[in-house]
Amino acid sequence: MNLPRALPWLDERRSALLAEIGVPAWWQPRALLPRPAAPVEAPPPVEPALPVRTAPLPKIPTPEAPAPVPIERPVTQQPATEPTHADIATLDWPELEAAIHACQRCGLAACRQRAVPGVGDRRPTWLIVGEAPGEEEDRQGEPFVGRAGRLLDRMLAALDLQRGHGVYIANVLKCRPPRNRNPEPEEIARCAPYLLRQIALLQPRIVLALGRFAAQTLLTEGGCLPPAEAARAPLGRLRGRVFQARLGELTLPVVVSYHPAYLLRNPVDKGKAWADLCLAAETLASADGAALGAPPA
Ligand code: URA
């Protein structure tokens, strides 16, 4: 298991957040740690120096009062013909959202109440990709608004992140599969161009793939794994590392983690999911350090 090392420092706020989520809170992402005056123990030789976070922590969002994110509802117009993959790759935001809302590219269109394009900051640092809308998302038109979404929000809060602020959240499928069944490969193939166009427009700095279908789609599309290998690989083998995915014209770090719905059923793995978030945060911090010309450790 590739968990970060135990570290001595833990502030009360983050401790409380992690305890509430059910994460064993005995370590912190190095990127969030204040630098100690004198190191307790020598740092491992190959680790790069990471910048110290000095900005004050924002107010803790509570599960009862999640930050409201307005949903922009485009006017949906049924196009005369369905857009092809090539068409989708040229759409701007209003056109893309209208195309998703009007989409008939697969059979899920017939079952949906609402298509769910995504929500959040359109110049995000983080892109979080889930699987598909569930019942509540299908009703509200926004991703991750059910129980799994509340857990996701709390895990993000523990990293000082909030949906809508530097974070965009989307799914591989934009329509709910009936009875929340797994996405079919054909549905993913038909829907993936929308996600790829979102990535091109968003230009995030890091992508967090939640669950098997998000991981398979992003790693396959990004040329990190052959489709057959991605389909076979258990999620536990894909997490704990940083993939460099070529997604359109961008090469982006992709970190894979457990889907929050899985974590609700398997709370014992919440610590690993937290480790994945920390890995992603450290990857960003290392990239910032490199951009600032930090000397190698
Ligand atoms: N699960 C997902 O993968 N996405 C959602 O939006 C909700 C639940």
XYZ file of C-alpha atoms in Angstrom, residues 31 126 159 206-208 242 253-255 274-286:
23
model
C 2.111 20.059 0.619
C -8.709 20.346 -10.247
C -7.754 19.761 1.416
C -4.703 17.842 -12.365
C -7.387 15.222 -12.875
C -8.765 12.996 -10.144
C 0.494 9.621 -11.022
C -1.385 14.269 -14.365
C -4.167 11.830 -13.519
C -4.545 10.346 -10.035
C -7.345 10.476 1.493
C -3.823 9.348 0.588
C -4.748 9.669 -3.088
C -5.999 13.223 -2.580
C -2.758 14.018 -0.786
C -0.767 12.509 -3.655
C -2.622 14.765 -6.079
C -2.022 17.820 -3.857
C 1.665 16.946 -3.597
C 1.896 16.546 -7.356
C 0.531 20.057 -7.797
C 2.811 21.468 -5.140
C 5.835 19.814 -6.771
